[in-house]
Amino acid sequence: RAVSGSRAHRGAARAALPAAMDLFGDLRRMNKRQLYYQVLNFAMIVSSALMIWKGLIVITGSESPIVVVLSGSMEPAFHRGDLLFLTNFHDDPIRAGEIVVFKVEGRDIPIVHRVIKIHERENGNIKFLTKGDNNEVDDRGLYKEGQNWLEKKDVVGRARGFLPYVGMVTIIMNDYPKFKYALLAVMGAYVLLKRES
Amino acid sequence: LRKNVEDFTGPRERSDLGFITFDITADILNGKNGLQTFIFDWNVKQLFLYLTAEYSTRKNALNQVVLWDKIMLRGDNPRLFLKDMKTKYFFFDDGNGLKGNRNITLTLSWNVVPNAGILPLVTGSGHVSVPFPDTYETPKNY
């Protein structure tokens, strides 16, 4: 360890474990002012993350621009745990072959499937049918009772890009809430206790 | 890219149902500026191919119906030589717009699914226009 008593600047490249040992030493030395500073720092990070997310919602026009694939109904293209990036521009027409993420009225869970039929009127009203690549039949069984078609208002977004595996973290956090709390606690503790001089 | 079809229509409940048999001869290459680059590059996991019938009717200005699709994985033969294919999905119209419709356009398109990244939809060059006859085919009695 460097010369004792010096508050050397700690670069981000420091390994986590020795940093944790230093943190508890720092905690004892912190006074009220520094504690407030740490809390503000933490709040900044949370606010920035929120702003980025809201900004994405505005830019893409979709209420949920990043979604995780939950089922295997689009295999072999997408597997459970893949991440999808969506846009939902109003002027983007819905065409056969596109991959859309939609919500059935009354259900919370978004579904990622492909558009296989569209019928569009002259005034722009469109009704369309979807089907998962890996399913034998179309999605009519998934729609609401008596509903045969989807409309633009049911669409959360159009899949424009994708990253494999990355969304698995979200699925694990959902299935094992203890893991989620543990992860949040560790992250919170690290940010609160880390000091920059 | 070439397709040949023969067809007849039949009414089902209140909507027209079309039957089409087709051939597909296709070479999935990506021609850019005279150079032909193979579309299956390092970042392509698979292609989702689909045959779309596009047409307009009095009721709907634009209709698109996917008649057939196929998944082509990286490593599969990129040349398609299919003959006398039946449509995978029923070709229902929303109404009675197939009867006498002179201009149904069939195009082959595909969705490029990368290992990671953007998901583009590409339409193949070449398409075929198909007319439907003016009368329904009546069911045969045995």
Short mmCIF file of C-alpha atoms in Angstrom, two decimals:
data_model
loop_
_atom_site.label_atom_id
_atom_site.label_comp_id
_atom_site.label_asym_id
_atom_site.label_seq_id
_atom_site.Cartn_x
_atom_site.Cartn_y
_atom_site.Cartn_z
CA ARG A 1 0.00 0.00 0.00
CA ALA A 2 1.18 3.53 -0.77
CA VAL A 3 2.44 5.94 1.86
CA SER A 4 -0.02 5.93 4.73
CA GLY A 5 -2.15 9.03 5.28
CA SER A 6 -2.05 10.15 1.66
CA ARG A 7 -5.34 10.46 -0.13
CA ALA A 8 -4.08 9.31 -3.47
CA HIS A 9 -6.53 9.45 -6.35
CA ARG A 10 -8.01 6.04 -6.94
CA GLY A 11 -8.29 5.27 -10.59
CA ALA A 12 -11.15 3.16 -11.87
CA ALA A 13 -8.69 0.48 -12.90
CA ARG A 14 -8.21 -0.63 -9.29
CA ALA A 15 -9.28 -4.18 -8.64
CA ALA A 16 -12.54 -4.47 -6.72
CA LEU A 17 -11.40 -6.47 -3.72
CA PRO A 18 -8.52 -4.33 -2.49
CA ALA A 19 -10.75 -1.33 -3.16
CA ALA A 20 -13.40 -2.80 -0.85
CA MET A 21 -10.80 -3.10 1.91
CA ASP A 22 -9.91 0.56 1.43
CA LEU A 23 -13.58 1.58 1.45
CA PHE A 24 -14.23 0.51 4.98
CA GLY A 25 -11.20 2.44 6.11
CA ASP A 26 -12.56 5.49 4.30
CA LEU A 27 -16.01 5.08 5.80
CA ARG A 28 -14.65 5.59 9.24
CA ARG A 29 -12.86 8.74 8.20
CA MET A 30 -15.83 10.28 6.36
CA ASN A 31 -17.60 13.18 7.88
CA LYS A 32 -21.16 14.33 7.30
CA ARG A 33 -20.33 16.53 4.34
CA GLN A 34 -18.60 13.77 2.51
CA LEU A 35 -21.52 11.47 3.19
CA TYR A 36 -23.94 13.94 1.62
CA TYR A 37 -21.58 14.21 -1.33
CA GLN A 38 -21.60 10.46 -1.80
CA VAL A 39 -25.38 10.33 -1.66
CA LEU A 40 -25.62 13.08 -4.28
CA ASN A 41 -23.18 11.21 -6.45
CA PHE A 42 -25.35 8.15 -6.20
CA ALA A 43 -28.46 10.15 -7.04
CA MET A 44 -26.68 11.56 -10.11
CA ILE A 45 -25.96 8.11 -11.41
CA VAL A 46 -29.53 6.94 -10.92
CA SER A 47 -30.93 10.09 -12.55
CA SER A 48 -28.61 9.78 -15.52
CA ALA A 49 -29.67 6.19 -16.07
CA LEU A 50 -33.33 7.22 -15.93
CA MET A 51 -32.71 10.09 -18.36
CA ILE A 52 -31.00 7.81 -20.83
CA TRP A 53 -33.90 5.39 -20.67
CA LYS A 54 -36.50 8.12 -21.10
CA GLY A 55 -34.45 9.61 -23.91
CA LEU A 56 -34.47 6.26 -25.68
CA ILE A 57 -38.23 6.09 -25.33
CA VAL A 58 -38.54 9.49 -26.99
CA ILE A 59 -36.05 8.79 -29.78
CA THR A 60 -37.45 5.43 -30.75
CA GLY A 61 -41.10 6.25 -30.22
CA SER A 62 -41.55 2.98 -28.39
CA GLU A 63 -42.73 2.68 -24.79
CA SER A 64 -40.22 -0.11 -24.28
CA PRO A 65 -37.29 0.24 -26.67
CA ILE A 66 -35.31 -2.66 -25.28
CA VAL A 67 -37.03 -5.99 -24.61
CA VAL A 68 -35.89 -9.45 -23.63
CA VAL A 69 -37.11 -12.48 -25.57
CA LEU A 70 -38.98 -14.70 -23.13
CA SER A 71 -40.00 -17.72 -25.17
CA GLY A 72 -38.63 -19.96 -27.86
CA SER A 73 -41.36 -19.22 -30.38
CA MET A 74 -38.99 -17.37 -32.71
CA GLU A 75 -36.21 -19.93 -32.78
CA PRO A 76 -33.75 -20.42 -34.33
CA ALA A 77 -33.54 -16.67 -34.90
CA PHE A 78 -34.10 -15.57 -31.30
CA HIS A 79 -33.72 -17.56 -28.13
CA ARG A 80 -34.91 -16.95 -24.61
CA GLY A 81 -32.63 -14.35 -23.10
CA ASP A 82 -31.79 -12.45 -26.28
CA LEU A 83 -32.10 -8.69 -26.29
CA LEU A 84 -34.09 -6.80 -28.94
CA PHE A 85 -33.90 -3.12 -29.87
CA LEU A 86 -37.16 -1.63 -31.07
CA THR A 87 -38.38 1.44 -32.88
CA ASN A 88 -41.96 2.49 -33.29
CA PHE A 89 -42.04 5.43 -35.68
CA HIS A 90 -45.55 6.45 -36.50
CA ASP A 91 -44.89 6.79 -40.21
CA ASP A 92 -43.24 3.40 -40.51
CA PRO A 93 -45.71 1.18 -42.31
CA ILE A 94 -46.30 -2.34 -41.04
CA ARG A 95 -45.39 -4.81 -43.77
CA ALA A 96 -45.44 -8.57 -44.06
CA GLY A 97 -42.22 -10.17 -42.87
CA GLU A 98 -41.44 -7.62 -40.20
CA ILE A 99 -40.81 -8.72 -36.65
CA VAL A 100 -43.09 -6.86 -34.27
CA VAL A 101 -43.43 -6.76 -30.52
CA PHE A 102 -47.05 -6.41 -29.48
CA LYS A 103 -49.24 -6.62 -26.42
CA VAL A 104 -52.58 -8.36 -26.39
CA GLU A 105 -55.27 -6.16 -24.88
CA GLY A 106 -55.52 -6.83 -21.20
CA ARG A 107 -52.22 -8.67 -20.95
CA ASP A 108 -48.98 -7.24 -19.75
CA ILE A 109 -46.52 -9.54 -21.45
CA PRO A 110 -45.23 -8.39 -24.83
CA ILE A 111 -44.92 -10.99 -27.58
CA VAL A 112 -42.28 -11.02 -30.30
CA HIS A 113 -43.54 -12.55 -33.55
CA ARG A 114 -43.54 -11.99 -37.29
CA VAL A 115 -46.24 -10.31 -39.38
CA ILE A 116 -47.59 -12.74 -41.96
CA LYS A 117 -50.68 -10.95 -43.29
CA ILE A 118 -51.71 -7.34 -43.64
CA HIS A 119 -54.83 -5.69 -44.99
CA GLU A 120 -54.55 -1.94 -45.21
CA ARG A 121 -57.29 0.48 -46.15
CA GLU A 122 -56.82 3.59 -48.21
CA ASN A 123 -57.11 5.76 -45.13
CA GLY A 124 -54.17 3.98 -43.58
CA ASN A 125 -56.12 1.75 -41.16
CA ILE A 126 -54.34 -1.53 -41.02
CA LYS A 127 -55.13 -4.91 -39.55
CA PHE A 128 -52.57 -7.65 -39.45
CA LEU A 129 -51.91 -11.20 -38.32
CA THR A 130 -48.79 -12.53 -36.64
CA LYS A 131 -47.13 -15.90 -36.12
CA GLY A 132 -44.05 -17.13 -34.35
CA ASP A 133 -41.47 -18.65 -36.70
CA ASN A 134 -41.24 -21.71 -34.52
CA ASN A 135 -44.99 -22.15 -34.09
CA GLU A 136 -47.15 -24.32 -36.31
CA VAL A 137 -50.16 -22.01 -36.25
CA ASP A 138 -50.73 -18.29 -36.31
CA ASP A 139 -51.33 -16.21 -33.21
CA ARG A 140 -55.12 -16.08 -33.29
CA GLY A 141 -55.14 -18.38 -30.27
CA LEU A 142 -53.13 -15.80 -28.36
CA TYR A 143 -55.30 -12.83 -29.16
CA LYS A 144 -58.26 -11.77 -27.08
CA GLU A 145 -61.46 -13.81 -27.28
CA GLY A 146 -63.10 -12.99 -30.60
CA GLN A 147 -60.17 -10.94 -31.81
CA ASN A 148 -58.86 -11.99 -35.20
CA TRP A 149 -56.49 -9.18 -36.08
CA LEU A 150 -54.00 -6.85 -34.48
CA GLU A 151 -53.96 -3.11 -35.01
CA LYS A 152 -51.30 -0.45 -34.86
CA LYS A 153 -52.24 0.45 -31.34
CA ASP A 154 -51.27 -3.02 -30.12
CA VAL A 155 -47.71 -2.62 -31.38
CA VAL A 156 -44.97 -1.81 -28.87
CA GLY A 157 -42.32 -1.62 -31.56
CA ARG A 158 -40.58 -3.12 -34.57
CA ALA A 159 -37.44 -5.21 -33.99
CA ARG A 160 -34.52 -3.42 -35.62
CA GLY A 161 -31.48 -4.93 -33.95
CA PHE A 162 -30.56 -7.68 -31.57
CA LEU A 163 -27.91 -8.92 -29.17
CA PRO A 164 -27.78 -12.55 -28.09
CA TYR A 165 -27.68 -13.79 -24.46
CA VAL A 166 -27.40 -10.34 -22.83
CA GLY A 167 -31.00 -10.34 -21.62
CA MET A 168 -30.45 -13.47 -19.54
CA VAL A 169 -29.53 -11.25 -16.61
CA THR A 170 -33.06 -9.81 -16.57
CA ILE A 171 -34.61 -13.27 -16.70
CA ILE A 172 -32.44 -14.50 -13.82
CA MET A 173 -33.30 -11.43 -11.77
CA ASN A 174 -36.98 -12.09 -12.38
CA ASP A 175 -36.85 -15.73 -11.50
CA TYR A 176 -34.62 -15.29 -8.48
CA PRO A 177 -35.55 -12.01 -6.76
CA LYS A 178 -32.96 -12.59 -4.03
CA PHE A 179 -30.29 -12.37 -6.69
CA LYS A 180 -31.72 -9.03 -7.82
CA TYR A 181 -31.67 -7.56 -4.31
CA ALA A 182 -28.19 -8.85 -3.66
CA LEU A 183 -26.93 -7.32 -6.89
CA LEU A 184 -28.59 -3.98 -6.12
CA ALA A 185 -27.22 -3.98 -2.58
CA VAL A 186 -23.68 -4.61 -3.76
CA MET A 187 -23.91 -1.94 -6.46
CA GLY A 188 -25.45 0.55 -4.06
CA ALA A 189 -22.82 -0.10 -1.42
CA TYR A 190 -19.98 0.29 -3.88
CA VAL A 191 -21.22 3.58 -5.27
CA LEU A 192 -22.06 5.01 -1.86
CA LEU A 193 -18.76 4.13 -0.31
CA LYS A 194 -16.43 4.81 -3.20
CA ARG A 195 -14.57 8.04 -2.76
CA GLU A 196 -13.07 10.34 -5.33
CA SER A 197 -10.77 13.09 -4.18
CA LEU B 1 -35.23 -15.23 -59.75
CA ARG B 2 -38.15 -16.84 -61.53
CA LYS B 3 -41.53 -18.11 -60.51
CA ASN B 4 -44.25 -19.88 -62.45
CA VAL B 5 -47.72 -20.39 -61.11
CA GLU B 6 -51.05 -21.89 -61.92
CA ASP B 7 -54.04 -21.19 -59.79
CA PHE B 8 -57.74 -21.30 -59.14
CA THR B 9 -59.94 -19.71 -56.52
CA GLY B 10 -62.61 -21.01 -54.25
CA PRO B 11 -64.94 -19.22 -51.86
CA ARG B 12 -64.84 -20.12 -48.17
CA GLU B 13 -67.53 -18.69 -45.94
CA ARG B 14 -67.51 -15.13 -47.01
CA SER B 15 -63.90 -14.69 -48.11
CA ASP B 16 -62.03 -15.62 -51.21
CA LEU B 17 -59.45 -18.35 -50.89
CA GLY B 18 -56.77 -18.60 -53.51
CA PHE B 19 -54.68 -21.61 -54.39
CA ILE B 20 -51.34 -21.18 -56.01
CA THR B 21 -48.64 -23.63 -56.92
CA PHE B 22 -45.27 -22.19 -57.68
CA ASP B 23 -41.69 -22.86 -58.58
CA ILE B 24 -38.80 -20.92 -57.16
CA THR B 25 -35.38 -20.76 -58.68
CA ALA B 26 -33.19 -18.45 -56.66
CA ASP B 27 -29.60 -17.72 -56.03
CA ILE B 28 -29.18 -15.84 -52.78
CA LEU B 29 -26.23 -13.65 -53.56
CA ASN B 30 -25.71 -10.04 -52.75
CA GLY B 31 -24.70 -8.07 -55.79
CA LYS B 32 -23.06 -4.74 -55.01
CA ASN B 33 -21.51 -2.50 -57.66
CA GLY B 34 -20.96 -5.36 -60.03
CA LEU B 35 -19.19 -7.47 -57.42
CA GLN B 36 -21.14 -10.42 -56.19
CA THR B 37 -20.53 -10.92 -52.52
CA PHE B 38 -21.90 -13.91 -50.76
CA ILE B 39 -24.69 -12.81 -48.45
CA PHE B 40 -23.75 -15.26 -45.74
CA ASP B 41 -20.88 -13.34 -44.18
CA TRP B 42 -19.39 -13.90 -40.73
CA ASN B 43 -22.19 -12.04 -39.01
CA VAL B 44 -25.14 -13.80 -40.63
CA LYS B 45 -26.72 -16.54 -38.51
CA GLN B 46 -29.61 -17.34 -40.83
CA LEU B 47 -31.97 -15.97 -43.45
CA PHE B 48 -35.71 -16.13 -43.01
CA LEU B 49 -37.11 -16.35 -46.54
CA TYR B 50 -40.73 -15.68 -47.31
CA LEU B 51 -42.89 -15.47 -50.40
CA THR B 52 -45.37 -12.60 -50.27
CA ALA B 53 -48.42 -12.06 -52.42
CA GLU B 54 -49.20 -8.36 -52.71
CA TYR B 55 -52.36 -6.98 -54.28
CA SER B 56 -55.08 -4.40 -53.86
CA THR B 57 -58.79 -4.83 -53.72
CA ARG B 58 -61.77 -2.55 -53.60
CA LYS B 59 -62.02 -3.01 -49.87
CA ASN B 60 -58.34 -2.71 -49.00
CA ALA B 61 -55.82 -0.53 -50.80
CA LEU B 62 -52.94 -2.81 -49.86
CA ASN B 63 -52.88 -6.46 -48.95
CA GLN B 64 -49.87 -8.60 -48.26
CA VAL B 65 -50.14 -12.29 -47.51
CA VAL B 66 -47.18 -14.51 -46.76
CA LEU B 67 -47.77 -17.75 -48.61
CA TRP B 68 -44.65 -19.67 -47.78
CA ASP B 69 -41.53 -19.31 -45.71
CA LYS B 70 -38.29 -21.12 -45.11
CA ILE B 71 -35.39 -20.80 -42.74
CA MET B 72 -32.00 -20.95 -44.40
CA LEU B 73 -29.21 -21.43 -41.89
CA ARG B 74 -25.61 -20.47 -42.46
CA GLY B 75 -24.06 -23.39 -44.23
CA ASP B 76 -27.22 -24.41 -46.10
CA ASN B 77 -27.18 -24.43 -49.87
CA PRO B 78 -27.96 -20.88 -51.00
CA ARG B 79 -29.42 -22.04 -54.29
CA LEU B 80 -33.13 -22.79 -54.23
CA PHE B 81 -34.64 -24.99 -56.87
CA LEU B 82 -38.18 -25.74 -55.76
CA LYS B 83 -40.89 -26.99 -58.08
CA ASP B 84 -44.62 -27.45 -57.71
CA MET B 85 -44.70 -26.07 -54.21
CA LYS B 86 -48.02 -25.68 -52.48
CA THR B 87 -48.52 -22.64 -50.31
CA LYS B 88 -47.72 -23.29 -46.67
CA TYR B 89 -50.44 -20.95 -45.44
CA PHE B 90 -53.98 -20.41 -46.63
CA PHE B 91 -54.30 -17.51 -49.00
CA PHE B 92 -57.44 -15.89 -47.62
CA ASP B 93 -58.47 -12.46 -48.70
CA ASP B 94 -60.24 -10.10 -46.36
CA GLY B 95 -63.38 -10.16 -48.43
CA ASN B 96 -63.89 -11.13 -52.04
CA GLY B 97 -61.05 -9.33 -53.67
CA LEU B 98 -59.34 -12.27 -55.36
CA LYS B 99 -62.00 -13.06 -57.89
CA GLY B 100 -61.10 -11.43 -61.16
CA ASN B 101 -58.11 -9.71 -59.61
CA ARG B 102 -55.71 -9.36 -62.48
CA ASN B 103 -52.67 -8.30 -60.60
CA ILE B 104 -51.32 -10.30 -57.71
CA THR B 105 -47.61 -9.77 -57.37
CA LEU B 106 -45.47 -12.47 -55.83
CA THR B 107 -42.12 -11.45 -54.41
CA LEU B 108 -39.46 -13.31 -52.51
CA SER B 109 -37.97 -11.46 -49.55
CA TRP B 110 -35.79 -12.35 -46.65
CA ASN B 111 -34.96 -11.22 -43.16
CA VAL B 112 -31.25 -11.32 -42.39
CA VAL B 113 -30.72 -12.48 -38.81
CA PRO B 114 -27.21 -11.56 -37.66
CA ASN B 115 -25.22 -13.09 -34.86
CA ALA B 116 -25.56 -9.64 -33.32
CA GLY B 117 -26.63 -6.31 -34.76
CA ILE B 118 -29.16 -4.86 -37.15
CA LEU B 119 -32.04 -6.92 -38.59
CA PRO B 120 -32.59 -5.88 -42.19
CA LEU B 121 -35.39 -6.96 -44.49
CA VAL B 122 -34.34 -7.43 -48.08
CA THR B 123 -36.54 -7.94 -51.11
CA GLY B 124 -35.18 -10.06 -53.90
CA SER B 125 -35.04 -8.66 -57.40
CA GLY B 126 -37.55 -10.10 -59.76
CA HIS B 127 -41.19 -10.76 -59.15
CA VAL B 128 -44.10 -12.36 -60.93
CA SER B 129 -47.59 -11.04 -61.52
CA VAL B 130 -50.39 -13.52 -61.34
CA PRO B 131 -54.00 -13.03 -62.39
CA PHE B 132 -56.85 -14.82 -60.70
CA PRO B 133 -59.72 -16.03 -62.90
CA ASP B 134 -63.13 -14.39 -62.90
CA THR B 135 -65.03 -17.35 -61.65
CA TYR B 136 -64.88 -19.51 -58.61
CA GLU B 137 -63.98 -23.12 -58.92
CA THR B 138 -66.99 -25.12 -57.95
CA PRO B 139 -66.41 -28.16 -55.75
CA LYS B 140 -66.58 -31.39 -57.65
CA ASN B 141 -69.29 -33.90 -56.80
CA TYR B 142 -68.34 -37.54 -56.75
#
